[in-house]
CSV table of N, CA and C in Angstrom, one decimal:
chain,number,residue,atom,x,y,z
A,1,MET,N,14.0,14.4,-9.3
A,1,MET,CA,13.3,13.2,-9.1
A,1,MET,C,13.0,13.0,-7.7
A,2,ARG,N,11.9,12.3,-7.4
A,2,ARG,CA,11.4,12.1,-6.1
A,2,ARG,C,11.8,10.8,-5.5
A,3,LYS,N,12.1,10.8,-4.2
A,3,LYS,CA,12.2,9.6,-3.4
A,3,LYS,C,10.8,9.2,-2.9
A,4,VAL,N,10.3,8.1,-3.2
A,4,VAL,CA,8.9,7.7,-2.8
A,4,VAL,C,8.9,6.3,-2.2
A,5,ILE,N,8.1,6.2,-1.2
A,5,ILE,CA,7.8,4.9,-0.7
A,5,ILE,C,6.4,4.6,-1.1
A,6,PHE,N,6.2,3.5,-1.9
A,6,PHE,CA,4.9,3.0,-2.3
A,6,PHE,C,4.5,2.1,-1.1
A,7,LEU,N,3.3,2.3,-0.7
A,7,LEU,CA,2.7,1.5,0.5
A,7,LEU,C,1.5,0.8,0.1
A,8,ASP,N,1.5,-0.5,0.4
A,8,ASP,CA,0.2,-1.2,0.5
A,8,ASP,C,-0.6,-0.6,1.6
A,9,ARG,N,-1.9,-0.7,1.6
A,9,ARG,CA,-2.7,-0.1,2.6
A,9,ARG,C,-3.1,-1.1,3.7
A,10,ASP,N,-3.9,-2.1,3.4
A,10,ASP,CA,-4.4,-3.0,4.4
A,10,ASP,C,-3.3,-4.0,4.9
A,11,GLY,N,-3.1,-4.0,6.2
A,11,GLY,CA,-2.1,-4.8,6.8
A,11,GLY,C,-0.7,-4.1,6.8
A,12,THR,N,-0.6,-2.9,6.2
A,12,THR,CA,0.6,-2.2,6.2
A,12,THR,C,0.4,-0.9,7.0
A,13,ILE,N,-0.5,-0.1,6.5
A,13,ILE,CA,-0.8,1.2,7.1
A,13,ILE,C,-1.9,1.0,8.2
A,14,ASN,N,-2.9,0.2,7.8
A,14,ASN,CA,-4.0,0.0,8.8
A,14,ASN,C,-4.1,-1.5,9.1
A,15,ILE,N,-4.8,-1.8,10.2
A,15,ILE,CA,-5.0,-3.2,10.6
A,15,ILE,C,-5.8,-3.9,9.5
A,16,GLU,N,-5.4,-5.1,9.1
A,16,GLU,CA,-6.1,-5.9,8.1
A,16,GLU,C,-7.5,-6.2,8.7
A,17,LYS,N,-8.5,-5.9,7.9
A,17,LYS,CA,-9.9,-6.3,8.2
A,17,LYS,C,-10.6,-6.6,6.9
A,18,SER,N,-11.2,-7.7,6.9
A,18,SER,CA,-11.8,-8.2,5.6
A,18,SER,C,-12.7,-7.2,4.9
A,19,TYR,N,-12.3,-6.8,3.7
A,19,TYR,CA,-13.0,-5.9,2.9
A,19,TYR,C,-13.4,-4.6,3.6
A,20,LEU,N,-12.4,-4.0,4.2
A,20,LEU,CA,-12.6,-2.8,4.9
A,20,LEU,C,-13.0,-1.7,4.0
A,21,HIS,N,-14.1,-1.0,4.3
A,21,HIS,CA,-14.6,0.1,3.5
A,21,HIS,C,-15.3,1.2,4.2
A,22,LYS,N,-15.3,1.1,5.5
A,22,LYS,CA,-16.0,2.1,6.4
A,22,LYS,C,-14.9,2.7,7.3
A,23,TRP,N,-14.9,4.1,7.4
A,23,TRP,CA,-13.9,4.8,8.2
A,23,TRP,C,-14.0,4.4,9.7
A,24,GLU,N,-15.2,4.1,10.2
A,24,GLU,CA,-15.4,3.8,11.6
A,24,GLU,C,-14.7,2.4,11.9
A,25,ASP,N,-14.4,1.6,10.9
A,25,ASP,CA,-13.7,0.3,11.1
A,25,ASP,C,-12.2,0.4,10.9
A,26,PHE,N,-11.7,1.6,10.5
A,26,PHE,CA,-10.3,1.8,10.2
A,26,PHE,C,-9.5,2.0,11.5
A,27,GLU,N,-8.4,1.3,11.6
A,27,GLU,CA,-7.5,1.5,12.7
A,27,GLU,C,-6.0,1.4,12.1
A,28,PHE,N,-5.2,2.4,12.5
A,28,PHE,CA,-3.8,2.4,12.1
A,28,PHE,C,-3.1,1.2,12.7
A,29,GLU,N,-2.2,0.6,12.0
A,29,GLU,CA,-1.3,-0.4,12.5
A,29,GLU,C,-0.4,0.2,13.5
A,30,LYS,N,0.1,-0.6,14.5
A,30,LYS,CA,1.0,-0.1,15.5
A,30,LYS,C,2.2,0.5,14.8
A,31,ASN,N,2.7,1.6,15.3
A,31,ASN,CA,3.9,2.3,14.8
A,31,ASN,C,3.8,2.8,13.4
A,32,ALA,N,2.6,2.8,12.7
A,32,ALA,CA,2.5,3.2,11.3
A,32,ALA,C,2.7,4.7,11.3
A,33,ILE,N,2.0,5.5,12.1
A,33,ILE,CA,2.1,7.0,12.0
A,33,ILE,C,3.6,7.4,12.4
A,34,GLU,N,4.1,6.8,13.4
A,34,GLU,CA,5.5,7.2,13.8
A,34,GLU,C,6.5,6.8,12.7
A,35,GLY,N,6.3,5.7,12.1
A,35,GLY,CA,7.2,5.3,11.0
A,35,GLY,C,7.1,6.2,9.8
A,36,LEU,N,5.9,6.6,9.4
A,36,LEU,CA,5.7,7.5,8.3
A,36,LEU,C,6.3,8.8,8.6
A,37,LYS,N,6.1,9.3,9.8
A,37,LYS,CA,6.7,10.6,10.2
A,37,LYS,C,8.3,10.6,10.1
A,38,LYS,N,8.8,9.5,10.5
A,38,LYS,CA,10.3,9.3,10.5
A,38,LYS,C,10.8,9.2,9.0
A,39,LEU,N,10.0,8.4,8.2
A,39,LEU,CA,10.4,8.3,6.8
A,39,LEU,C,10.3,9.6,6.1
A,40,LYS,N,9.3,10.4,6.4
A,40,LYS,CA,9.2,11.8,5.8
A,40,LYS,C,10.4,12.6,6.2
A,41,LYS,N,10.9,12.5,7.4
A,41,LYS,CA,12.1,13.3,7.8
A,41,LYS,C,13.3,12.8,7.0
A,42,LEU,N,13.3,11.6,6.6
A,42,LEU,CA,14.4,11.0,5.8
A,42,LEU,C,14.3,11.5,4.3
A,43,GLY,N,13.2,12.2,4.0
A,43,GLY,CA,13.1,12.8,2.6
A,43,GLY,C,12.2,12.0,1.7
A,44,TYR,N,11.4,11.1,2.2
A,44,TYR,CA,10.5,10.3,1.4
A,44,TYR,C,9.1,10.9,1.3
A,45,GLU,N,8.5,10.7,0.1
A,45,GLU,CA,7.1,11.0,-0.1
A,45,GLU,C,6.4,9.7,-0.2
A,46,PHE,N,5.0,9.7,-0.2
A,46,PHE,CA,4.3,8.4,-0.1
A,46,PHE,C,3.2,8.3,-1.2
A,47,ILE,N,3.1,7.1,-1.7
A,47,ILE,CA,2.0,6.8,-2.6
A,47,ILE,C,1.4,5.4,-2.1
A,48,VAL,N,0.1,5.4,-2.0
A,48,VAL,CA,-0.6,4.1,-1.6
A,48,VAL,C,-1.0,3.4,-2.9
A,49,VAL,N,-0.7,2.1,-2.9
A,49,VAL,CA,-1.1,1.2,-4.0
A,49,VAL,C,-1.9,0.0,-3.4
A,50,THR,N,-3.2,-0.2,-3.6
A,50,THR,CA,-3.9,-1.1,-2.9
A,50,THR,C,-4.9,-1.9,-3.8
A,51,ASN,N,-4.8,-3.2,-3.7
A,51,ASN,CA,-5.8,-4.1,-4.4
A,51,ASN,C,-7.1,-4.0,-3.6
A,52,GLN,N,-8.2,-3.8,-4.3
A,52,GLN,CA,-9.5,-3.6,-3.7
A,52,GLN,C,-10.6,-4.4,-4.4
A,53,SER,N,-10.4,-5.8,-4.4
A,53,SER,CA,-11.3,-6.6,-5.1
A,53,SER,C,-12.7,-6.6,-4.5
A,54,GLY,N,-12.9,-6.1,-3.3
A,54,GLY,CA,-14.2,-5.9,-2.8
A,54,GLY,C,-15.1,-5.1,-3.6
A,55,ILE,N,-14.5,-4.2,-4.3
A,55,ILE,CA,-15.3,-3.3,-5.3
A,55,ILE,C,-15.8,-4.3,-6.4
A,56,GLY,N,-14.9,-5.0,-7.0
A,56,GLY,CA,-15.2,-5.9,-8.1
A,56,GLY,C,-16.2,-7.0,-7.8
A,57,ARG,N,-16.2,-7.4,-6.5
A,57,ARG,CA,-17.1,-8.4,-6.1
A,57,ARG,C,-18.4,-7.9,-5.7
A,58,GLY,N,-18.6,-6.5,-5.7
A,58,GLY,CA,-19.8,-5.9,-5.3
A,58,GLY,C,-20.1,-5.7,-3.8
A,59,TYR,N,-19.0,-5.8,-3.0
A,59,TYR,CA,-19.2,-5.7,-1.6
A,59,TYR,C,-19.3,-4.2,-1.1
A,60,TYR,N,-18.6,-3.3,-1.9
A,60,TYR,CA,-18.7,-1.9,-1.7
A,60,TYR,C,-18.4,-1.2,-3.0
A,61,THR,N,-18.5,0.1,-3.0
A,61,THR,CA,-18.4,0.9,-4.3
A,61,THR,C,-17.0,1.6,-4.3
A,62,GLU,N,-16.7,2.1,-5.5
A,62,GLU,CA,-15.5,2.9,-5.6
A,62,GLU,C,-15.6,4.2,-4.8
A,63,ASP,N,-16.9,4.7,-4.7
A,63,ASP,CA,-17.1,5.9,-3.9
A,63,ASP,C,-16.8,5.6,-2.4
A,64,ASP,N,-17.2,4.4,-1.9
A,64,ASP,CA,-16.9,4.0,-0.5
A,64,ASP,C,-15.4,4.0,-0.3
A,65,LEU,N,-14.7,3.4,-1.2
A,65,LEU,CA,-13.2,3.3,-1.1
A,65,LEU,C,-12.6,4.7,-1.1
A,66,ILE,N,-13.0,5.6,-2.0
A,66,ILE,CA,-12.4,6.9,-2.1
A,66,ILE,C,-12.7,7.7,-0.8
A,67,ALA,N,-13.9,7.6,-0.3
A,67,ALA,CA,-14.3,8.3,1.0
A,67,ALA,C,-13.3,7.8,2.1
A,68,LEU,N,-13.1,6.5,2.2
A,68,LEU,CA,-12.3,5.9,3.2
A,68,LEU,C,-10.8,6.4,3.0
A,69,ASN,N,-10.3,6.3,1.8
A,69,ASN,CA,-8.9,6.8,1.6
A,69,ASN,C,-8.8,8.3,1.9
A,70,ASN,N,-9.8,9.1,1.5
A,70,ASN,CA,-9.8,10.5,1.8
A,70,ASN,C,-9.7,10.8,3.3
A,71,GLU,N,-10.5,10.0,4.1
A,71,GLU,CA,-10.4,10.2,5.6
A,71,GLU,C,-9.1,9.8,6.1
A,72,MET,N,-8.5,8.7,5.6
A,72,MET,CA,-7.2,8.3,6.0
A,72,MET,C,-6.1,9.4,5.7
A,73,MET,N,-6.2,9.9,4.5
A,73,MET,CA,-5.2,11.0,4.1
A,73,MET,C,-5.4,12.2,5.0
A,74,LYS,N,-6.7,12.5,5.3
A,74,LYS,CA,-7.0,13.7,6.1
A,74,LYS,C,-6.4,13.5,7.5
A,75,LYS,N,-6.6,12.3,8.1
A,75,LYS,CA,-6.0,12.0,9.4
A,75,LYS,C,-4.5,12.0,9.4
A,76,LEU,N,-3.9,11.5,8.4
A,76,LEU,CA,-2.4,11.5,8.3
A,76,LEU,C,-1.9,12.9,8.2
A,77,LYS,N,-2.6,13.7,7.5
A,77,LYS,CA,-2.2,15.1,7.3
A,77,LYS,C,-2.1,15.8,8.6
A,78,GLU,N,-3.0,15.5,9.6
A,78,GLU,CA,-3.0,16.0,10.9
A,78,GLU,C,-1.6,15.8,11.6
A,79,TYR,N,-1.0,14.7,11.2
A,79,TYR,CA,0.4,14.3,11.7
A,79,TYR,C,1.5,14.8,10.8
A,80,GLY,N,1.2,15.6,9.8
A,80,GLY,CA,2.2,16.2,8.9
A,80,GLY,C,2.6,15.2,7.8
A,81,ILE,N,1.8,14.2,7.6
A,81,ILE,CA,2.1,13.1,6.6
A,81,ILE,C,1.2,13.3,5.4
A,82,GLU,N,1.7,13.6,4.2
A,82,GLU,CA,0.9,13.7,3.0
A,82,GLU,C,1.1,12.6,2.1
A,83,ILE,N,0.0,12.0,1.6
A,83,ILE,CA,0.0,11.0,0.6
A,83,ILE,C,-0.2,11.7,-0.8
A,84,LEU,N,0.7,11.4,-1.7
A,84,LEU,CA,0.6,12.0,-3.0
A,84,LEU,C,-0.6,11.6,-3.7
A,85,GLU,N,-0.9,10.2,-3.6
A,85,GLU,CA,-2.1,9.7,-4.3
A,85,GLU,C,-2.3,8.3,-3.8
A,86,CYS,N,-3.6,7.9,-3.8
A,86,CYS,CA,-4.0,6.5,-3.5
A,86,CYS,C,-4.4,5.8,-4.8
A,87,PHE,N,-3.6,5.0,-5.3
A,87,PHE,CA,-4.0,4.2,-6.5
A,87,PHE,C,-4.7,2.9,-6.0
A,88,TYR,N,-5.7,2.4,-6.7
A,88,TYR,CA,-6.3,1.2,-6.3
A,88,TYR,C,-6.8,0.4,-7.6
A,89,CYS,N,-6.8,-0.9,-7.4
A,89,CYS,CA,-7.3,-1.8,-8.4
A,89,CYS,C,-8.6,-2.5,-7.9
A,90,PRO,N,-9.7,-2.2,-8.6
A,90,PRO,CA,-11.0,-2.8,-8.2
A,90,PRO,C,-11.2,-4.2,-8.9
A,91,HIS,N,-10.3,-4.6,-9.7
A,91,HIS,CA,-10.6,-5.8,-10.5
A,91,HIS,C,-10.3,-7.2,-9.8
A,92,HIS,N,-11.0,-8.2,-10.4
A,92,HIS,CA,-10.6,-9.6,-10.0
A,92,HIS,C,-11.0,-10.4,-11.2
A,93,LYS,N,-10.0,-11.1,-11.7
A,93,LYS,CA,-10.3,-11.9,-13.0
A,93,LYS,C,-11.3,-13.0,-12.8
A,94,GLU,N,-11.4,-13.6,-11.6
A,94,GLU,CA,-12.3,-14.8,-11.4
A,94,GLU,C,-13.6,-14.3,-10.7
A,95,LYS,N,-13.4,-13.5,-9.7
A,95,LYS,CA,-14.6,-13.2,-8.8
A,95,LYS,C,-15.2,-11.8,-9.1
A,96,GLY,N,-14.6,-11.1,-10.0
A,96,GLY,CA,-15.2,-9.8,-10.3
A,96,GLY,C,-16.5,-9.9,-11.0
A,97,ILE,N,-17.3,-8.8,-10.9
A,97,ILE,CA,-18.6,-8.8,-11.5
A,97,ILE,C,-18.6,-7.7,-12.6
A,98,GLY,N,-19.2,-8.0,-13.8
A,98,GLY,CA,-19.4,-7.0,-14.8
A,98,GLY,C,-18.0,-6.5,-15.3
A,99,LYS,N,-17.9,-5.2,-15.4
A,99,LYS,CA,-16.7,-4.5,-15.9
A,99,LYS,C,-15.5,-4.8,-15.0
A,100,TYR,N,-15.7,-5.3,-13.8
A,100,TYR,CA,-14.6,-5.6,-12.9
A,100,TYR,C,-14.0,-7.0,-13.1
A,101,LYS,N,-14.6,-7.8,-13.9
A,101,LYS,CA,-14.1,-9.1,-14.1
A,101,LYS,C,-13.2,-9.1,-15.3
A,102,VAL,N,-12.0,-8.7,-15.0
A,102,VAL,CA,-10.9,-8.6,-16.1
A,102,VAL,C,-9.6,-9.0,-15.5
A,103,ASP,N,-8.7,-9.4,-16.4
A,103,ASP,CA,-7.3,-9.7,-16.1
A,103,ASP,C,-6.6,-8.5,-16.4
A,104,CYS,N,-6.3,-7.6,-15.4
A,104,CYS,CA,-5.7,-6.3,-15.6
A,104,CYS,C,-4.2,-6.3,-15.4
A,105,ASP,N,-3.6,-5.2,-15.6
A,105,ASP,CA,-2.2,-5.1,-15.3
A,105,ASP,C,-2.0,-4.2,-14.0
A,106,CYS,N,-3.1,-3.8,-13.4
A,106,CYS,CA,-2.9,-3.0,-12.2
A,106,CYS,C,-3.0,-3.8,-10.9
A,107,ARG,N,-3.6,-5.0,-10.9
A,107,ARG,CA,-3.7,-5.8,-9.7
A,107,ARG,C,-2.4,-6.4,-9.3
A,108,LYS,N,-1.9,-6.0,-8.1
A,108,LYS,CA,-0.6,-6.6,-7.7
A,108,LYS,C,-0.8,-8.2,-7.6
A,109,PRO,N,0.2,-8.9,-8.0
A,109,PRO,CA,1.6,-8.6,-8.2
A,109,PRO,C,2.0,-7.9,-9.5
A,110,SER,N,1.0,-7.6,-10.4
A,110,SER,CA,1.4,-6.8,-11.6
A,110,SER,C,1.8,-5.4,-11.1
A,111,PRO,N,2.6,-4.8,-11.8
A,111,PRO,CA,3.2,-3.5,-11.4
A,111,PRO,C,2.4,-2.2,-11.9
A,112,GLY,N,1.3,-2.4,-12.5
A,112,GLY,CA,0.6,-1.3,-13.2
A,112,GLY,C,0.4,0.0,-12.3
A,113,MET,N,-0.1,-0.2,-11.1
A,113,MET,CA,-0.3,1.0,-10.2
A,113,MET,C,1.0,1.7,-9.9
A,114,LEU,N,2.1,0.9,-9.7
A,114,LEU,CA,3.4,1.5,-9.3
A,114,LEU,C,4.0,2.2,-10.5
A,115,LEU,N,3.9,1.5,-11.7
A,115,LEU,CA,4.4,2.2,-12.9
A,115,LEU,C,3.7,3.5,-13.2
A,116,GLU,N,2.4,3.5,-13.0
A,116,GLU,CA,1.6,4.8,-13.2
A,116,GLU,C,2.1,5.8,-12.2
A,117,GLY,N,2.3,5.5,-11.0
A,117,GLY,CA,2.8,6.4,-10.0
A,117,GLY,C,4.2,6.9,-10.3
A,118,ILE,N,5.1,6.0,-10.7
A,118,ILE,CA,6.5,6.3,-11.1
A,118,ILE,C,6.5,7.4,-12.2
A,119,LYS,N,5.7,7.1,-13.2
A,119,LYS,CA,5.6,8.1,-14.3
A,119,LYS,C,5.0,9.4,-13.9
A,120,LYS,N,3.9,9.3,-13.3
A,120,LYS,CA,3.1,10.6,-12.9
A,120,LYS,C,3.9,11.5,-12.0
A,121,TYR,N,4.6,10.9,-11.0
A,121,TYR,CA,5.3,11.7,-10.0
A,121,TYR,C,6.8,11.7,-10.2
A,122,ASN,N,7.3,11.3,-11.3
A,122,ASN,CA,8.8,11.4,-11.6
A,122,ASN,C,9.6,10.8,-10.5
A,123,VAL,N,9.3,9.5,-10.2
A,123,VAL,CA,9.9,8.8,-9.1
A,123,VAL,C,11.3,8.3,-9.5
A,124,ASP,N,12.3,8.5,-8.6
A,124,ASP,CA,13.6,7.9,-8.7
A,124,ASP,C,13.6,6.5,-8.2
A,125,ILE,N,13.5,5.5,-9.1
A,125,ILE,CA,13.3,4.1,-8.7
A,125,ILE,C,14.5,3.6,-7.9
A,126,ASN,N,15.7,4.1,-8.2
A,126,ASN,CA,16.9,3.6,-7.5
A,126,ASN,C,16.9,4.0,-6.0
A,127,ASN,N,16.1,5.0,-5.6
A,127,ASN,CA,16.1,5.5,-4.2
A,127,ASN,C,14.6,5.4,-3.7
A,128,SER,N,13.8,4.5,-4.2
A,128,SER,CA,12.5,4.3,-3.7
A,128,SER,C,12.2,2.9,-3.4
A,129,TYR,N,11.1,2.7,-2.6
A,129,TYR,CA,10.8,1.3,-2.1
A,129,TYR,C,9.3,1.0,-2.3
A,130,MET,N,9.0,-0.3,-2.3
A,130,MET,CA,7.6,-0.8,-2.1
A,130,MET,C,7.6,-1.5,-0.8
A,131,ILE,N,6.6,-1.2,0.0
A,131,ILE,CA,6.4,-1.8,1.3
A,131,ILE,C,5.0,-2.4,1.4
A,132,GLY,N,5.0,-3.7,1.8
A,132,GLY,CA,3.7,-4.4,2.0
A,132,GLY,C,3.8,-5.6,2.8
A,133,ASP,N,2.6,-6.3,3.1
A,133,ASP,CA,2.6,-7.4,3.9
A,133,ASP,C,2.3,-8.7,3.2
A,134,LYS,N,2.3,-8.7,1.8
A,134,LYS,CA,2.0,-9.9,1.0
A,134,LYS,C,3.1,-10.0,0.0
A,135,LYS,N,3.3,-11.3,-0.5
A,135,LYS,CA,4.2,-11.5,-1.5
A,135,LYS,C,3.9,-10.8,-2.8
A,136,GLY,N,2.7,-10.6,-3.1
A,136,GLY,CA,2.3,-9.8,-4.3
A,136,GLY,C,2.7,-8.4,-4.3
A,137,ASP,N,2.8,-7.8,-3.1
A,137,ASP,CA,3.3,-6.4,-2.9
A,137,ASP,C,4.8,-6.4,-3.3
A,138,LEU,N,5.5,-7.3,-2.8
A,138,LEU,CA,6.9,-7.4,-3.0
A,138,LEU,C,7.3,-7.6,-4.5
A,139,GLU,N,6.5,-8.5,-5.1
A,139,GLU,CA,6.7,-8.9,-6.5
A,139,GLU,C,6.4,-7.7,-7.4
A,140,ALA,N,5.3,-7.0,-7.1
A,140,ALA,CA,5.0,-5.8,-7.8
A,140,ALA,C,6.1,-4.7,-7.8
A,141,GLY,N,6.6,-4.5,-6.6
A,141,GLY,CA,7.7,-3.6,-6.4
A,141,GLY,C,8.9,-4.0,-7.2
A,142,GLU,N,9.3,-5.3,-7.2
A,142,GLU,CA,10.4,-5.8,-7.9
A,142,GLU,C,10.2,-5.6,-9.4
A,143,LYS,N,9.0,-5.9,-9.9
A,143,LYS,CA,8.7,-5.8,-11.3
A,143,LYS,C,8.8,-4.3,-11.8
A,144,ALA,N,8.5,-3.4,-10.9
A,144,ALA,CA,8.6,-1.9,-11.2
A,144,ALA,C,10.0,-1.4,-11.0
A,145,GLY,N,10.9,-2.2,-10.6
A,145,GLY,CA,12.3,-1.8,-10.4
A,145,GLY,C,12.6,-1.2,-9.1
A,146,LEU,N,11.8,-1.4,-8.1
A,146,LEU,CA,12.0,-0.9,-6.7
A,146,LEU,C,12.5,-2.0,-5.8
A,147,LYS,N,13.2,-1.6,-4.8
A,147,LYS,CA,13.5,-2.5,-3.7
A,147,LYS,C,12.2,-2.7,-2.9
A,148,SER,N,12.0,-3.9,-2.4
A,148,SER,CA,10.8,-4.2,-1.7
A,148,SER,C,11.1,-4.6,-0.3
A,149,ILE,N,10.2,-4.2,0.6
A,149,ILE,CA,10.3,-4.5,2.1
A,149,ILE,C,9.0,-5.2,2.5
A,150,LEU,N,9.1,-6.3,3.2
A,150,LEU,CA,8.0,-7.0,3.8
A,150,LEU,C,7.9,-6.5,5.2
A,151,VAL,N,6.7,-6.0,5.6
A,151,VAL,CA,6.4,-5.8,7.0
A,151,VAL,C,5.7,-6.9,7.6
A,152,LEU,N,6.0,-7.2,8.9
A,152,LEU,CA,5.5,-8.4,9.6
A,152,LEU,C,4.1,-8.1,10.2
A,153,THR,N,3.5,-7.0,9.8
A,153,THR,CA,2.1,-6.7,10.2
A,153,THR,C,1.2,-7.3,9.2
A,154,GLY,N,-0.1,-7.3,9.5
A,154,GLY,CA,-1.1,-7.9,8.6
A,154,GLY,C,-0.8,-9.3,8.3
A,155,TYR,N,-0.7,-9.7,7.0
A,155,TYR,CA,-0.4,-11.0,6.7
A,155,TYR,C,1.1,-11.3,6.7
A,156,GLY,N,1.9,-10.3,7.0
A,156,GLY,CA,3.4,-10.5,6.9
A,156,GLY,C,4.0,-11.6,7.7
A,157,LYS,N,3.5,-11.9,8.8
A,157,LYS,CA,4.1,-13.0,9.6
A,157,LYS,C,3.9,-14.4,8.9
A,158,ASN,N,2.8,-14.5,8.2
A,158,ASN,CA,2.6,-15.7,7.4
A,158,ASN,C,3.4,-15.7,6.1
A,159,THR,N,3.4,-14.5,5.5
A,159,THR,CA,4.1,-14.3,4.2
A,159,THR,C,5.6,-14.6,4.3
A,160,VAL,N,6.2,-14.3,5.4
A,160,VAL,CA,7.7,-14.4,5.6
A,160,VAL,C,8.2,-15.8,5.2
A,161,LYS,N,7.3,-16.8,5.5
A,161,LYS,CA,7.7,-18.2,5.2
A,161,LYS,C,7.8,-18.5,3.7
A,162,ASP,N,7.1,-17.7,2.9
A,162,ASP,CA,7.0,-18.0,1.5
A,162,ASP,C,7.8,-17.1,0.6
A,163,ILE,N,8.7,-16.2,1.1
A,163,ILE,CA,9.4,-15.3,0.3
A,163,ILE,C,10.9,-15.7,0.2
A,164,GLU,N,11.5,-15.2,-0.8
A,164,GLU,CA,12.9,-15.5,-1.1
A,164,GLU,C,13.8,-14.6,-0.2
A,165,ASP,N,15.0,-14.9,-0.1
A,165,ASP,CA,15.9,-14.1,0.8
A,165,ASP,C,16.3,-12.8,0.3
A,166,ASN,N,15.9,-12.5,-1.0
A,166,ASN,CA,16.3,-11.2,-1.6
A,166,ASN,C,15.5,-10.0,-1.1
A,167,TYR,N,14.5,-10.2,-0.3
A,167,TYR,CA,13.6,-9.1,0.2
A,167,TYR,C,14.0,-8.7,1.6
A,168,LEU,N,14.0,-7.4,1.9
A,168,LEU,CA,14.2,-6.9,3.2
A,168,LEU,C,13.0,-7.2,4.1
A,169,ILE,N,13.2,-7.3,5.4
A,169,ILE,CA,12.0,-7.6,6.3
A,169,ILE,C,12.1,-6.6,7.5
A,170,ALA,N,11.0,-6.1,7.8
A,170,ALA,CA,10.9,-5.1,9.0
A,170,ALA,C,9.7,-5.5,9.8
A,171,ASN,N,9.7,-5.3,11.1
A,171,ASN,CA,8.6,-5.6,12.0
A,171,ASN,C,7.4,-4.8,11.6
A,172,ASP,N,7.6,-3.5,11.3
A,172,ASP,CA,6.5,-2.6,11.0
A,172,ASP,C,7.0,-1.3,10.3
A,173,LEU,N,6.2,-0.3,10.1
A,173,LEU,CA,6.7,0.8,9.4
A,173,LEU,C,7.7,1.6,10.1
A,174,LEU,N,7.7,1.6,11.4
A,174,LEU,CA,8.8,2.3,12.2
A,174,LEU,C,10.1,1.6,12.0
A,175,ASP,N,10.1,0.3,12.0
A,175,ASP,CA,11.3,-0.6,11.8
A,175,ASP,C,11.8,-0.4,10.4
A,176,VAL,N,11.0,-0.1,9.4
A,176,VAL,CA,11.5,0.2,8.0
A,176,VAL,C,12.5,1.3,8.0
A,177,THR,N,12.4,2.2,8.9
A,177,THR,CA,13.4,3.3,8.9
A,177,THR,C,14.8,2.9,9.2
A,178,ASN,N,15.0,1.7,9.7
A,178,ASN,CA,16.3,1.1,9.9
A,178,ASN,C,16.9,0.5,8.7
A,179,LEU,N,16.0,0.3,7.6
A,179,LEU,CA,16.5,-0.4,6.4
A,179,LEU,C,16.7,0.5,5.2
A,180,VAL,N,16.1,1.7,5.2
A,180,VAL,CA,16.2,2.6,4.1
A,180,VAL,C,17.3,3.6,4.3
A,181,LYS,N,17.7,4.2,3.2
A,181,LYS,CA,18.8,5.2,3.3
A,181,LYS,C,18.3,6.5,3.0
């Protein structure tokens, strides 16, 4: 079984930018690469799970997102960091358009993307984590049976006021390495 860290993308791996979908606008969060390198040395593999309602709202396409994720994975690979897969939810039950206007089980805080990753990659949930900057990330991790860690990057500094004490908190992905075993 695999030890995996499930990662939210926007605000966790990269700097939060409204409906980011172009590689030229992508910037890694402070200490993200260093943190991922250290987590890899601790034996973790990585899966990205990201809500992308911008697709459902018609702001950009699934192809735009896939191209951006592929560039991110290519850049991370240059640092020796491999992402097993990037799962994404394009849906939004109120603001989605057409086929994207659905109440799905993949949009965080629902655990659908995580459960799919757990099954597909034979993840050891007792030794794996969900890391993100929003309450929905933490709740999705909890619903999937994972320990969840809030990072204070992205929306994390605002989120910290609204979460229960049962979640671990780290300044950024490098600081996460002090909380995992």
